[in-house]
Structures are given as structure tokens and as C-alpha cells.
Coordinates of C-alpha atoms in Angstrom, one line a residue:
X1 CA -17.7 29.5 -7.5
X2 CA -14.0 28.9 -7.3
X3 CA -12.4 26.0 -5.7
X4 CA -9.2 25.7 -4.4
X5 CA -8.1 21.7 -3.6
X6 CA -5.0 21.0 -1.4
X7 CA -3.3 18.3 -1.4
X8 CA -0.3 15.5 -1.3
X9 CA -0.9 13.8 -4.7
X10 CA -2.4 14.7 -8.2
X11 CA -1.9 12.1 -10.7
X12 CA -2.8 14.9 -13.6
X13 CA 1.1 15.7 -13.3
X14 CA 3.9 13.1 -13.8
X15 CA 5.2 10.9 -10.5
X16 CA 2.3 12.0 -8.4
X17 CA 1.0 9.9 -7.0
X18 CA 0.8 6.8 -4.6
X19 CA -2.5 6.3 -3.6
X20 CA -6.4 6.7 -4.6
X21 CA -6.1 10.6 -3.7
X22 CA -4.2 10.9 -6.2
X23 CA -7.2 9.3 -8.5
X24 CA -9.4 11.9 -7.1
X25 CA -7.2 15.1 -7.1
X26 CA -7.0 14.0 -11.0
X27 CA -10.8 13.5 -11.9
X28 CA -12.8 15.6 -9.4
X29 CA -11.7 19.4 -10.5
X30 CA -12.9 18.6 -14.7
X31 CA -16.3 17.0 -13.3
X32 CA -16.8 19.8 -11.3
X33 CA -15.6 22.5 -14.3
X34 CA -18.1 20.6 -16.4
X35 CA -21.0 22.2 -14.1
X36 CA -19.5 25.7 -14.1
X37 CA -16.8 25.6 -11.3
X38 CA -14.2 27.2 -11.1
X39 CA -11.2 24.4 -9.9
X40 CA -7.7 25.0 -8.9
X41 CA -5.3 22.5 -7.7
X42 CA -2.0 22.9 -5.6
X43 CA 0.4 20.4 -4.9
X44 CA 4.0 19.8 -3.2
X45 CA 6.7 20.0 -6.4
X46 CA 9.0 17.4 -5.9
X47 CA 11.3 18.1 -8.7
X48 CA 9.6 16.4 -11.5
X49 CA 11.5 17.2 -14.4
X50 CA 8.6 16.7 -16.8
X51 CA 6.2 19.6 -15.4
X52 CA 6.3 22.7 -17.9
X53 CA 6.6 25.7 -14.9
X54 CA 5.0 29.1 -15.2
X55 CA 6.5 31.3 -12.4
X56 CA 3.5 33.1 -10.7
X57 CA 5.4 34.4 -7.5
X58 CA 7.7 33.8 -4.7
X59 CA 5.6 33.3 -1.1
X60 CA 7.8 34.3 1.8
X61 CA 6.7 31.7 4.9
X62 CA 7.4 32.1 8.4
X63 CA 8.2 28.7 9.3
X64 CA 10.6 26.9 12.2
X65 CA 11.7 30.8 13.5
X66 CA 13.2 32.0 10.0
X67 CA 11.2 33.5 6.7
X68 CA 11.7 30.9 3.7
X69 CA 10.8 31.3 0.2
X70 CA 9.0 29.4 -1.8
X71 CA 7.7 29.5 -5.2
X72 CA 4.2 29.3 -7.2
X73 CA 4.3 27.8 -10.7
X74 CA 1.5 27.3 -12.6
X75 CA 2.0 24.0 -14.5
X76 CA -1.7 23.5 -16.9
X77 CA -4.1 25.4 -17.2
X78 CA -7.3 23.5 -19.6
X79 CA -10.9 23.4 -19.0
X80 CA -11.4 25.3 -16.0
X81 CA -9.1 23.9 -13.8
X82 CA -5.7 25.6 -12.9
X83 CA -2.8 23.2 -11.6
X84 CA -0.1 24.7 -9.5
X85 CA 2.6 23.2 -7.5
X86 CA 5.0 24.9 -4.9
X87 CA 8.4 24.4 -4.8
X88 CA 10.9 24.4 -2.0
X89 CA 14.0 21.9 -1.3
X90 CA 11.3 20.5 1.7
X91 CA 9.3 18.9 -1.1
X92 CA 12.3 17.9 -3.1
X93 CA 14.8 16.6 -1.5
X94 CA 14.0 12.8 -1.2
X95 CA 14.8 12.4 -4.7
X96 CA 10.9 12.5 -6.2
X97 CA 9.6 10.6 -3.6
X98 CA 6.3 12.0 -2.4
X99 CA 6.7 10.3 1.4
X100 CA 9.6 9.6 3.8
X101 CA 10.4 6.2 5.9
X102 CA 11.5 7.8 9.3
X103 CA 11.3 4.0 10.9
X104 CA 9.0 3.1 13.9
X105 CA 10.5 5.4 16.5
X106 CA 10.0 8.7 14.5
X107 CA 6.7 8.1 12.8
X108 CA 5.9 10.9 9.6
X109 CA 8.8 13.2 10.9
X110 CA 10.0 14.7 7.8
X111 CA 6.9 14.1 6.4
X112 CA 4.8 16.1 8.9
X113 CA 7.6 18.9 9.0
X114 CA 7.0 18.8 5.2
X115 CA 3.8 18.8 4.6
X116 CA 3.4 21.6 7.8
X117 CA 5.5 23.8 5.6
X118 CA 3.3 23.2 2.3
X119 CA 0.4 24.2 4.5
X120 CA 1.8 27.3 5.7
X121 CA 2.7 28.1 2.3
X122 CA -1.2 27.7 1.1
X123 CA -2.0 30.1 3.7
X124 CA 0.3 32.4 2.7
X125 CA -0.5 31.9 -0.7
X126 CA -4.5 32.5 -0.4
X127 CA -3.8 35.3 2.1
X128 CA -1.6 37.6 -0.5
X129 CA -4.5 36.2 -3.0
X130 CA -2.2 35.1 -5.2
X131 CA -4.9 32.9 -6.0
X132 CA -7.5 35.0 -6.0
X133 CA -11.7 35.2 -5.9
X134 CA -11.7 31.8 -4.0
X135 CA -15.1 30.5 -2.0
X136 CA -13.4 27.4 -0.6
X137 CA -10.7 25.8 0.4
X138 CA -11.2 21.6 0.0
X139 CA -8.5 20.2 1.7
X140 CA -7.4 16.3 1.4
X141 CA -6.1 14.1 4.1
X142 CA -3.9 14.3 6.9
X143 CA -1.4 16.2 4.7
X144 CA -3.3 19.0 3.9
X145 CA -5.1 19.6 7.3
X146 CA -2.0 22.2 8.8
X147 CA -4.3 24.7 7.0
X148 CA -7.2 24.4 9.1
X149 CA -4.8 24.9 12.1
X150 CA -3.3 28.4 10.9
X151 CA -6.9 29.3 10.0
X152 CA -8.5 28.6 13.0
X153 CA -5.2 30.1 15.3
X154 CA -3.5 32.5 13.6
X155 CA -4.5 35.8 13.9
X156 CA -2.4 36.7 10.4
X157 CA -4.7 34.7 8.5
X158 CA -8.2 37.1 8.1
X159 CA -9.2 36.4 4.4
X160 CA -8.7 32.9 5.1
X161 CA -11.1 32.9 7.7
X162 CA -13.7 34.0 5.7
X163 CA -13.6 31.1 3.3
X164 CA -15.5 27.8 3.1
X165 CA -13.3 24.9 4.8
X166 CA -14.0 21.6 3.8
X167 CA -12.3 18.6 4.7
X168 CA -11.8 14.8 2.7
X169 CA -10.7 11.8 4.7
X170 CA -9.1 9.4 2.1
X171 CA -7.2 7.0 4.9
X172 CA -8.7 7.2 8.2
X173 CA -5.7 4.8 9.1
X174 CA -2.9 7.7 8.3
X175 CA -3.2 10.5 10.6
X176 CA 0.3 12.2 10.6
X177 CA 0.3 12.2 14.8
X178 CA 3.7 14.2 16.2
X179 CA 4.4 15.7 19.3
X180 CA 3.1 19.1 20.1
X181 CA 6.8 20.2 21.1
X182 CA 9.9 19.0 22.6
X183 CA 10.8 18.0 19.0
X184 CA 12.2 19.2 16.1
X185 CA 9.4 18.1 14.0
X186 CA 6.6 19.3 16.4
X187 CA 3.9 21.6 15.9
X188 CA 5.7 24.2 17.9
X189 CA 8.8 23.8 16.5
X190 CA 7.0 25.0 13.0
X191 CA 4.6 27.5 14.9
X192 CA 6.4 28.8 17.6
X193 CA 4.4 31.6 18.0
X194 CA 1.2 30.2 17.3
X195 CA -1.7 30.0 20.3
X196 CA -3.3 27.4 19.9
X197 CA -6.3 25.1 21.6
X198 CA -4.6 21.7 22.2
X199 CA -8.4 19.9 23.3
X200 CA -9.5 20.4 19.7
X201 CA -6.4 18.9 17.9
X202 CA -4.2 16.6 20.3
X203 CA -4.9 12.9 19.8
X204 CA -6.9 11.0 22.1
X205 CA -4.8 8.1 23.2
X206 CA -1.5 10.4 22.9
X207 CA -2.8 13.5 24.4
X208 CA 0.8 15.1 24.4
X209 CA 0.7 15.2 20.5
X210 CA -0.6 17.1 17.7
X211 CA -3.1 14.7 15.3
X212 CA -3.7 16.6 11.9
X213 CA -6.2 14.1 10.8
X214 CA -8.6 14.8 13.9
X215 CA -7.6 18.5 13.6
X216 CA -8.9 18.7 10.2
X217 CA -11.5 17.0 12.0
X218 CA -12.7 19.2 13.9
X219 CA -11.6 22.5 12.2
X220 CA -13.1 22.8 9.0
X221 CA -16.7 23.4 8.3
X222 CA -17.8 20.3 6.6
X223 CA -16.3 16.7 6.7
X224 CA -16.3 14.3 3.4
X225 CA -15.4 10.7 3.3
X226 CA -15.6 8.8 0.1
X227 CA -18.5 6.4 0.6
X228 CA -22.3 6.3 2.2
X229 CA -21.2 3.4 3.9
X230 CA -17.6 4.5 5.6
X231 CA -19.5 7.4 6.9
X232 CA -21.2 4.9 9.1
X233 CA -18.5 3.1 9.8
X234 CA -16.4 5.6 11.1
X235 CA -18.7 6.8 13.7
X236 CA -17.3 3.1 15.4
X237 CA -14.9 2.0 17.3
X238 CA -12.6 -0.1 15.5
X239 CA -12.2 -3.9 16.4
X240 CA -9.5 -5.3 14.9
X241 CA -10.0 -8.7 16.7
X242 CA -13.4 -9.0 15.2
X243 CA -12.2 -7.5 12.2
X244 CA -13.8 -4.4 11.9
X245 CA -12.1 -1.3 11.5
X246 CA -14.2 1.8 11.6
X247 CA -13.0 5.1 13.2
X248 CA -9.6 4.6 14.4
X249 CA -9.8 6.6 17.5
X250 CA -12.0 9.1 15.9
X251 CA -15.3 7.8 16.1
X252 CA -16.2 10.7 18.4
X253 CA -15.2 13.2 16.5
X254 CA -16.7 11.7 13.4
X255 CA -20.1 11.2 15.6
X256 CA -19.7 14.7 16.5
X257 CA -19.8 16.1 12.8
X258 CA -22.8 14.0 11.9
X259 CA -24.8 14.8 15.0
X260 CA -24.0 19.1 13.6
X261 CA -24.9 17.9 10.5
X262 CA -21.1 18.1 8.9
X263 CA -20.4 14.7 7.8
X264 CA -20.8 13.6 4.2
X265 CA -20.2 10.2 2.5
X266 CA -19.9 10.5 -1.4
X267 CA -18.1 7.8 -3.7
X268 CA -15.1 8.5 -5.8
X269 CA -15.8 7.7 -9.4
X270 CA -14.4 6.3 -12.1
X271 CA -13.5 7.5 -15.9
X272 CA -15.5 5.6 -18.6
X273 CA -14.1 6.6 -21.8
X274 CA -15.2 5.4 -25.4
X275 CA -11.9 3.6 -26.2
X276 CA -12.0 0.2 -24.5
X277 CA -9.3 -1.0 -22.5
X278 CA -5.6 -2.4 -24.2
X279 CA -6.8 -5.8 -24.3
X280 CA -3.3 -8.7 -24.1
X281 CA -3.7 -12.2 -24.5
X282 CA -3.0 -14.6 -22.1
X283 CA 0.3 -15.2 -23.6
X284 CA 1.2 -11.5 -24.3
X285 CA 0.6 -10.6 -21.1
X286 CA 3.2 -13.9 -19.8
X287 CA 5.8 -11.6 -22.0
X288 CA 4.7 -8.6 -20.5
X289 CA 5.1 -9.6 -17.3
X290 CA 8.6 -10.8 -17.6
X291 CA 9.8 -7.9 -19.5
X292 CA 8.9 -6.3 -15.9
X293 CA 10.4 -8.8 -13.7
X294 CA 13.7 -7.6 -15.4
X295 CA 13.1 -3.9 -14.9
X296 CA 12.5 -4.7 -11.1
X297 CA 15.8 -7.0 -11.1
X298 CA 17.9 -4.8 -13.3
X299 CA 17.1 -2.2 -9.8
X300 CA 19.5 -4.5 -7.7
X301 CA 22.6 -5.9 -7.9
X302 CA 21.5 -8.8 -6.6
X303 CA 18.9 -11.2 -7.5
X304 CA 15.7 -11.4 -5.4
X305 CA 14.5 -14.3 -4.8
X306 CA 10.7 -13.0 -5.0
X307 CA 11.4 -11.8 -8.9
X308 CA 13.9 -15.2 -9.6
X309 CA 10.5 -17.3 -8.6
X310 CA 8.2 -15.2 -10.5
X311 CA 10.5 -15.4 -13.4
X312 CA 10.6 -19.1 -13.2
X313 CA 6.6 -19.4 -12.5
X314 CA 6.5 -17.0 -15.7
X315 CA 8.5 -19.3 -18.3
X316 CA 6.4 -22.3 -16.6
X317 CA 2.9 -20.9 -17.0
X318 CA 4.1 -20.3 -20.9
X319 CA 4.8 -23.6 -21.5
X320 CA 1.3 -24.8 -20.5
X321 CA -2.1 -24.2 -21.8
X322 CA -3.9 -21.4 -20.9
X323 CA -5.8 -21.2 -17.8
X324 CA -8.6 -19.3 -16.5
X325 CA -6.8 -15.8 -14.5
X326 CA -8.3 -14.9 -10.8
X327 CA -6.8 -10.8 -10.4
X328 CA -6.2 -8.8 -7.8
X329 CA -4.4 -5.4 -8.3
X330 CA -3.5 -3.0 -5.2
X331 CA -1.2 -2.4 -2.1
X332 CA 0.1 -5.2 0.0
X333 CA -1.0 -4.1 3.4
X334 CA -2.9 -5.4 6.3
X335 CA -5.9 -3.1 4.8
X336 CA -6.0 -5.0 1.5
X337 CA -4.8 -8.8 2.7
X338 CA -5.3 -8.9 6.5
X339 CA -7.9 -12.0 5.5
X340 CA -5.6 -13.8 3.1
X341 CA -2.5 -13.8 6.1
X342 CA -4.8 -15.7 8.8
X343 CA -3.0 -18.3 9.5
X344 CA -4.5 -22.0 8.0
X345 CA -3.7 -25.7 8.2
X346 CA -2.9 -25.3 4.7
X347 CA 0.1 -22.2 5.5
X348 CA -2.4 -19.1 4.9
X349 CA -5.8 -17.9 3.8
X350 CA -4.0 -17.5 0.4
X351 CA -2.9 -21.0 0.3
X352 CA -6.4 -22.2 0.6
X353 CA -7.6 -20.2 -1.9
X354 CA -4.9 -21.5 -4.3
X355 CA -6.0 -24.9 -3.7
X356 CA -9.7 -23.9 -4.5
X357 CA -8.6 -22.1 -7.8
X358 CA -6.4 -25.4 -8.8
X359 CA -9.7 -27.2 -8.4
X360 CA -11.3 -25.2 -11.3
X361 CA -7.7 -25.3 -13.9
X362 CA -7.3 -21.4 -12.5
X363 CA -4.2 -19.6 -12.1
X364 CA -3.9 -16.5 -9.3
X365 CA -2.2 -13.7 -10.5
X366 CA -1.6 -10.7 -7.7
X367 CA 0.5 -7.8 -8.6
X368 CA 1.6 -5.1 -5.7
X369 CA 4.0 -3.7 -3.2
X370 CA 3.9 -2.5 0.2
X371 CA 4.5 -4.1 3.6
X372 CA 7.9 -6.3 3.5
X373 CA 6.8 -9.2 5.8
X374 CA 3.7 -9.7 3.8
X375 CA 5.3 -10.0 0.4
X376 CA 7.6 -12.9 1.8
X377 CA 4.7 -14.4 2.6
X378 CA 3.3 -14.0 -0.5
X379 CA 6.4 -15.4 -2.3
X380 CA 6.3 -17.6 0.0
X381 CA 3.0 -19.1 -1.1
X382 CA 4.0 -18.7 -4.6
X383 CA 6.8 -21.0 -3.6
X384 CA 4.9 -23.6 -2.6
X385 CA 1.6 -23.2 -5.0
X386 CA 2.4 -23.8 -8.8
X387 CA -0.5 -21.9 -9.5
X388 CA 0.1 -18.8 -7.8
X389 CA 1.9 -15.8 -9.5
X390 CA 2.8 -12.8 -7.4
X391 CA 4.4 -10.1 -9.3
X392 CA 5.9 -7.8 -6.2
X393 CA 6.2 -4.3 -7.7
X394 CA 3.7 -2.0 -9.8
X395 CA 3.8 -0.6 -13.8
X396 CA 1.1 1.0 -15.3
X397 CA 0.9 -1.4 -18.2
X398 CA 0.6 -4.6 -15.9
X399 CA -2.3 -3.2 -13.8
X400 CA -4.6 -1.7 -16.6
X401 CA -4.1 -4.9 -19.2
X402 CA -4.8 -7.5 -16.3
X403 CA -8.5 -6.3 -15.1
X404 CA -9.7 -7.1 -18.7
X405 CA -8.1 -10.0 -18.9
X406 CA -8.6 -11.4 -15.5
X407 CA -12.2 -13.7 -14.9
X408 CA -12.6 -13.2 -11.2
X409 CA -10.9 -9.9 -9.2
X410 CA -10.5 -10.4 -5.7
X411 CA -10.5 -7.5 -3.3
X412 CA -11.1 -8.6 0.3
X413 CA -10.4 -5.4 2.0
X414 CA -10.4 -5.4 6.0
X415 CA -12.0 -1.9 5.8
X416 CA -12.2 0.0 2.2
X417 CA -13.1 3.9 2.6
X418 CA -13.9 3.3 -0.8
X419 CA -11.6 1.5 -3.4
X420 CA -10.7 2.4 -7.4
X421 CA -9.7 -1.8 -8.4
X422 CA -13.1 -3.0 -8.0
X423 CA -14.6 -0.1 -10.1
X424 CA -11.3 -0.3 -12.8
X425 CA -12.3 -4.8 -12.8
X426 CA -16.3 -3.8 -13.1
X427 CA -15.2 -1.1 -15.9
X428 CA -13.7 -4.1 -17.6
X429 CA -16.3 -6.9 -17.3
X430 CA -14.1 -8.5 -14.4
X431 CA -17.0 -9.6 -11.5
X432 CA -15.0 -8.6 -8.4
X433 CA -15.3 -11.2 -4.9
X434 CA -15.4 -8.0 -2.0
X435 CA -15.4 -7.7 1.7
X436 CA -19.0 -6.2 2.3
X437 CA -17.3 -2.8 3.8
X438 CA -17.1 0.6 3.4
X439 CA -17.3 1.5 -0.7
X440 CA -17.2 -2.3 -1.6
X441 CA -20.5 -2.5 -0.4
X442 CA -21.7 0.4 -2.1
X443 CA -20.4 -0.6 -5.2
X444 CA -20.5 -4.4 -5.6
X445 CA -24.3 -6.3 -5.5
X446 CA -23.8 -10.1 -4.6
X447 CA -25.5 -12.1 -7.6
X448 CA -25.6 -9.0 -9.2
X449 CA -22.5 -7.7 -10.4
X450 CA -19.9 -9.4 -8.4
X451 CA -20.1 -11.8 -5.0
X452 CA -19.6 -10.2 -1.6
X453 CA -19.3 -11.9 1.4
X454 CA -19.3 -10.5 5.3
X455 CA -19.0 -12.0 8.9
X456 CA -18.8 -11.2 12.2
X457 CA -15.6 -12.2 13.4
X458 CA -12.0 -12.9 11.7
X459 CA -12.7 -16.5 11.5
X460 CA -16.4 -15.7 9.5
X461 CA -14.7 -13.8 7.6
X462 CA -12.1 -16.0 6.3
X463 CA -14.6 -18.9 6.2
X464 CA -16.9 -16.9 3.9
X465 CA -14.2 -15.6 2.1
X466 CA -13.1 -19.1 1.1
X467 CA -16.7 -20.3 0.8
X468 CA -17.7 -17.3 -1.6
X469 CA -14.0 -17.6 -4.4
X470 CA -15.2 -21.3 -4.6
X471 CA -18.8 -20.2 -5.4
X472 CA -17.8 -17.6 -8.1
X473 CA -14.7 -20.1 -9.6
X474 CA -17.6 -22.9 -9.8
X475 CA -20.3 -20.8 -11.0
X476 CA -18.2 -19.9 -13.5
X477 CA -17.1 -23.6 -14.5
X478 CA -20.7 -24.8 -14.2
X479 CA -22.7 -22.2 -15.4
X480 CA -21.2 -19.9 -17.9
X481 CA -24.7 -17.9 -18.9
X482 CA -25.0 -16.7 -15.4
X483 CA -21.5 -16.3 -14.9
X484 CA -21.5 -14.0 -18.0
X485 CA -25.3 -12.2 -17.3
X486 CA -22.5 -10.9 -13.7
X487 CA -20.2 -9.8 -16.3
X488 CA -22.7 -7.6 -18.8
X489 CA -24.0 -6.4 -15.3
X490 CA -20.4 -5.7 -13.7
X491 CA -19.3 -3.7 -16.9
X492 CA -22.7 -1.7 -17.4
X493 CA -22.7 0.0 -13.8
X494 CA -21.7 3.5 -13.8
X495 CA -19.4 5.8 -11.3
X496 CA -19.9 8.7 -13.0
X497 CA -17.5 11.5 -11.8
X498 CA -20.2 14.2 -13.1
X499 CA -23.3 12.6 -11.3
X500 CA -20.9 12.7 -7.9
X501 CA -19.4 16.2 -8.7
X502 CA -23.3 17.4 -8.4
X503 CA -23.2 15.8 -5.2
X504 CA -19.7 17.8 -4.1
X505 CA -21.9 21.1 -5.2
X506 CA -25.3 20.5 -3.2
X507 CA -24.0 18.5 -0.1
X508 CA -20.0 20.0 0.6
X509 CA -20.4 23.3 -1.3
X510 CA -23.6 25.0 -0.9

């Protein structure tokens, strides 16, 4: 069986990745090779000047009324699996970066003209059978679902047609929504010609625009998201006010595919290799985390007041003892922090919790990027709590060497389709404290092998939140043996990608 995955990011090639598809678009392909598969993998190229190309061919694409060119290059080919990427200036021209900022009024505009392009190309590209002998077509996200639209429509595409189409929601809360026309990044402005059934793939709430996610949806023959627990959740109608976020306007669609008998919830896993983790001391780490703070200043002219604090908490912290580290690694979005940004007598939910750690001699470390007005108030909190380090960018170094050095990760995620940190903390011996959601749940047993708390309403949430980091910080003051016994049991569980790639085979595949 041959397998062909499409998608955005692939963090098997150099500056590919941004998020936990990337994670999956790395491990999957070898797990599945490992049981006999055949795997190739085709990404956007975005001008990486590390990738070692192998021109395969030139694709000729009939996209926006004119023919462009684009070209296949075969960049690794090792243990079954193929990696290709296709260039064009589309995919880079933004300098390396894998997504555009269009702003608020012009939501994923270049993106979605972009990523329609790299869909038609696919097409084109499995049509000529360029890549050849395939039996499906596993297509990831929002980015990669153009190809189940030229599929369905296009009469062009017959060998297509014939294949497998199967279809992995990563982000439920990225959907790629534009207008059907009227617009220069539209759906008919790529596809002029293309007849199309608007019921099947407009958006529900705007009925006048094209929704990829729901039209991969629909489209493809079997539907995949990343937990046993998601897939349940998605089938509901999100209530952000309760603080519950489950299909995002796609419940009925997702509803749909589990009453035909489409829908599929299988973890991600995780890599467990024999070498153990770089291990840094508490001070080391201190130095390791300043050399970093200068990288990120050195990117400015100015100073930022977010990296001058951090600094200045940095040469603090190294003057003092050591104290005991509560982690958390990730993106700083609503998704991740929504909890820790209710508002509290104290400033915010992150406050309190700062308060609660100083209690038990315990510093909070959180390193991450992502939405502007939640990092200030981050720093902000960092400002005003000695015990609080927030390290506002990302390295590779940083984020690996603090889940084994870290006592306590925390990882209350609003919703969590199903999460990498808490498996990457577990890996390490580092209990996690999670939101009982989506993968978190399926992944983290309170008592067990970390603390997990739940609610029924914002308020709950935080209130257990809070209740549940001072459990875990005075368990492990009071009652080390126990506290440990979490540990042994954190580090021992298994994600193995080959167990789940059986899973892909029998329950996606067959």
C-alpha cells in the first residue's frame, strides 16, 4: 500500500514547522514503513536553503486563468518514506515563513491563495502519476483540503477519483474560510471554471464563503482527529462561556461522519528513544536562558521591555538558591491560557497561581510566543511576581532541556485536540497538571501519572485549576514518595507511534 500525505508542515526538513502537524507529518510515515507501507510526503518549499533537491519534474497548473509551473523535488528518500516538496515563488516568497498575517479584515488571504495553489499542484501531480502506484491520499488540515475540492468537481481529475481520501483535523479552530468569489483570493478566482456544489463546502454561519476545513469535511472518505476523546467533543457545539469548545460550527458535519461510520479518533504519539534527554542544571539552564534572551534582543533595535525584565529576573534567580521549577512549554493563545487570563482579585489566574508556587519556595518558568495582548500580560505578571519567569520566544534547546528539569508541567488547555508537551513532560518524568479535554484526558490519569482537573463553567474551571497546582506543589512538599511513585508512572507510559500506526492501517486505511 502506498501513501501519499499532504500537507503545510513536516518538521523532517529544516524550518518546517509551527505547529504539532508538523510533529506528525515527521513521525507517522517511518511508523507506518515499519509495518510495510509505502509513505510519501509532499510539502510547500519555502526556500529552505538547507534541503538537498532532486529535480523529479515540472507540473504545469491551471490556476487564477493562466498555466504556472511548478516544480517536484525529491529531498530524502530512507526507510520507505519519500519526501518531496514543491516549489513555486507562492510558497516562497514571505521570506521562509510557512504562514501570512493578512490582519483581521482579510483573514488567510495569501495563505488560502497559497495553499489553493499547492493543492492544485498535488492534483496535478498525482494525476500525470508522477507519483505513481498510490492507494491514498491522507490529507492534513485546512491547508491541504483544496484537494478534496478538485477531486470531487473537476472533471480533469479521473485517477484521482479513484483513490482513497482521507482526511486529519489537527486545529478544528483554523479553518481557512474565504469568499467563494468577488475576491481576488476566492475560490473562483483560483477555479474559475470549476462547478462546484456550494451546500457541501460553504460555511455555515458565512454561507457566501468557501470553508476548506468543512469541505475536507465532507469530501473525503474517512475523517481522523487526533484523540478518542476530541472525536466526541467535536460532535458539540462549542460554548465558550462555559468553557467548552467542541466543534466550532462543525458539529454537524462531524455528527454526520460518525453516524456513516467516517469519523476516527486516534492519538498522535510520541518518540521514545534510548538516549535520555540533555539533562541542565538548574544553574546551566539560568545561562542558557540568557544566552537566548540576547538572541531575541539582538532581533531589535530596541530593547523590549518583556526580554529587559526577563533578563533582570534571570541574573536575580542566579543569585539565589535553587528552587523547585513548575514548566510549561507551548503557544500563548486563548487555546493554551484562556484559564490563566480570567481575570482575579489578585491581577490574573496566573497571578494566583504564582502566589500558590511562592508558598511551596517554587519558581514558574513559561516559555512561548503567540498572541501579543496575552504576552503583555504575561510580562506583566512577571513584573509584579518575583517568582515568575516568562521567556517570550521559542529555541529548541530551551524547550527540550526544561521538561526534565521542570517538577510540575502545567498545561491547562481550553480544548486540546490532542497535545505533544504533556507527552514530551511524561517522557521526562515531569507529572503534567491538565485540563480534562480532548487528548489530555486520554493521556494524563489524575493520581496516576499527573493531576487533572475539570468543571463546568469558566469559574470551576479556574477554581479547580487553582485548587489542583496547590495539591500537586504540596504533595510534592509533603509527601515526596508519592510525589515520585507519579513520576516513575508519568515516565513509564508509552505513545508508541508503531502501536497507533496499526491503528492508521485497520481503522483509516483498510
Amino acid at each position: 500500500m502506498h501513501i501519499l500525505m499532504v500537507g503545510a508542515e513536516n518538521d523532517r526538513l529544516p524550518n518546517c514547522k509551527v505547529g504539532g502537524v508538523a510533529d506528525v507529518i515527521r513521525d507517522i510515515p517511518y511508523a507506518l514503513s515499519e509495518h510495510g507501507l509505502t509513505v510519501s510526503v509532499v510539502v510547500p518549499d519555502y526556500g529552505q536553503e538547507q534541503l538537498t533537491r532532486h529535480f523529479i519534474a515540472d507540473i504545469v497548473v491551471p490556476f487564477r486563468q493562466h498555466l504556472e509551473t511548478a516544480s517536484l523535488w525529491l529531498v530524502e528518500s530512507s526507510e520507505g518514506v519519500n519526501q518531496y516538496v514543491i516549489s513555486h515563488s507562492l510558497f516562497s516568497d514571505n521570506g521562509g515563513k510557512i504562514y501570512c498575517d493578512d490582519g483581521a479584515n482579510r483573514p488567510f488571504a495569501s495563505d488560502a491563495t497559497k495553499f489553493a495553489f499547492f493543492s492544485a499542484a498535488v492534483c496535478e501531480i498525482i494525476e500525470h502519476r508522477v507519483i505513481d502506484n498510490l492507494d491514498v491520499v491522507h490529507l492534513h488540515d485546512w491547508h491541504a483540503a483544496g484537494v478534496s475540492v478538485l477531486a470531487k468537481f473537476s472533471p480533469r481529475f479521473v485517477y484521482l477519483k479513484t483513490l482513497k481520501l482521507v482526511y486529519t483535523v489537527h486545529n478544528l479552530a483554523l479553518q481557512g474560510i474565504r469568499p467563494f468569489n468577488h475576491d481576488e483570493s476566492s475560490l473562483e478566482a483560483w477555479f474559475p471554471t470549476l462547478n462546484y456544489d456550494g451546500h457541501q463546502i460553504c460555511d455555515h454561519k458565512y454561507q457566501h464563503c468557501y470553508n476548506p476545513m468543512r469541505s475536507g469535511l465532507n469530501l473525503c472518505d474517512v475523517i481522523h482527529v487526533v484523540s478518542p476523546t476530541y472525536s466526541l467533543e467535536v460532535q458539540e457545539t462549542s460554548r465558550p462561556d462555559e468553557g467548552f469548545f467542541g466543534g466550532e460550527g462543525l458539529e454537524h458535519d462531524m455528527r454526520l461522519a460518525a453516524t456513516q461510520g467516517r469519523l476516527f479518533g486516534i492519538l498522535n504519539g510520541c518518540n521514545y528513544g534510548s538516549e535520555a534527554s540533555q539533562r541542565l542544571s538548574y544553574s546551566e539552564y539560568l545561562t542558557e536562558a540568557e544566552k537566548c534572551i540576547f538572541k531575541w534582543m539582538s532581533k531589535s533595535h530596541l530593547i523590549e521591555t518583556k526580554h529587559y525584565i526577563a533578563h533582570q529576573r534571570v541574573s536575580k534567580w542566579k543569585a539565589l538558591e535553587e528552587k523547585t521549577i513548575v514548566s510549561s512549554v507551548g503557544r500563548i493563545t486563548d487555546q493554551k491560557v484562556l484559564l490563566l487570563m480570567q481575570k482575579s482579585p489578585n491581577g490574573i489566574v496566573l497571578d494566583d497561581l504564582a502566589l500558590v508556587a511562592d508558598k511551596f519556595d517554587s519558581n514558574i518558568v513559561i516559555l512561548g510566543s503567540g498572541d501579543p495582548y496575552i504576552e503583555s500580560q504575561f510580562m506583566q505578571v512577571m513584573a509584579r511576581r518575583d517568582n515568575v519567569l516568562f521567556l517570550n520566544g521559542y529555541d529548541q534547546k530551551l524547550g527540550d532541556t526544561l521538561y526534565p528539569l521542570g517538577k510540575l508541567f502545567l498545561m491547562p488547555s481550553s480544548f486540546e485536540p490532542c497535545g505533544i508537551s504533556q507527552m514530551l513532560a511524561m517522557r521526562d518524568g515531569q507529572p503534567c497538571l491538565v485540563h480534562g479535554v480532548g487528548g489530555l484526558k486520554d493521556t494524563v490519569s489524575h493520581n496516576e501519572t499527573g493531576f487533572v482537573f475539570n468543571g463546568e463553567s469558566l469559574a470551576e474551571q479556574v477554581e479547580q485549576l487553582t485548587d489542583s497546582f496547590e495539591y500537586a506543589l504540596s504533595l510534592l512538599a509533603s509527601n515526596k514518595e508519592v510525589f515520585s511513585n507519579i513520576s516513575m508512572n508519568a515516565k513509564a507510559k508509552r505513545f508508541e507511534w508503531s502501536g497507533l500506526a496499526k491503528q492508521y492501517i485497520s481503522k483509516l486505511y483498510k
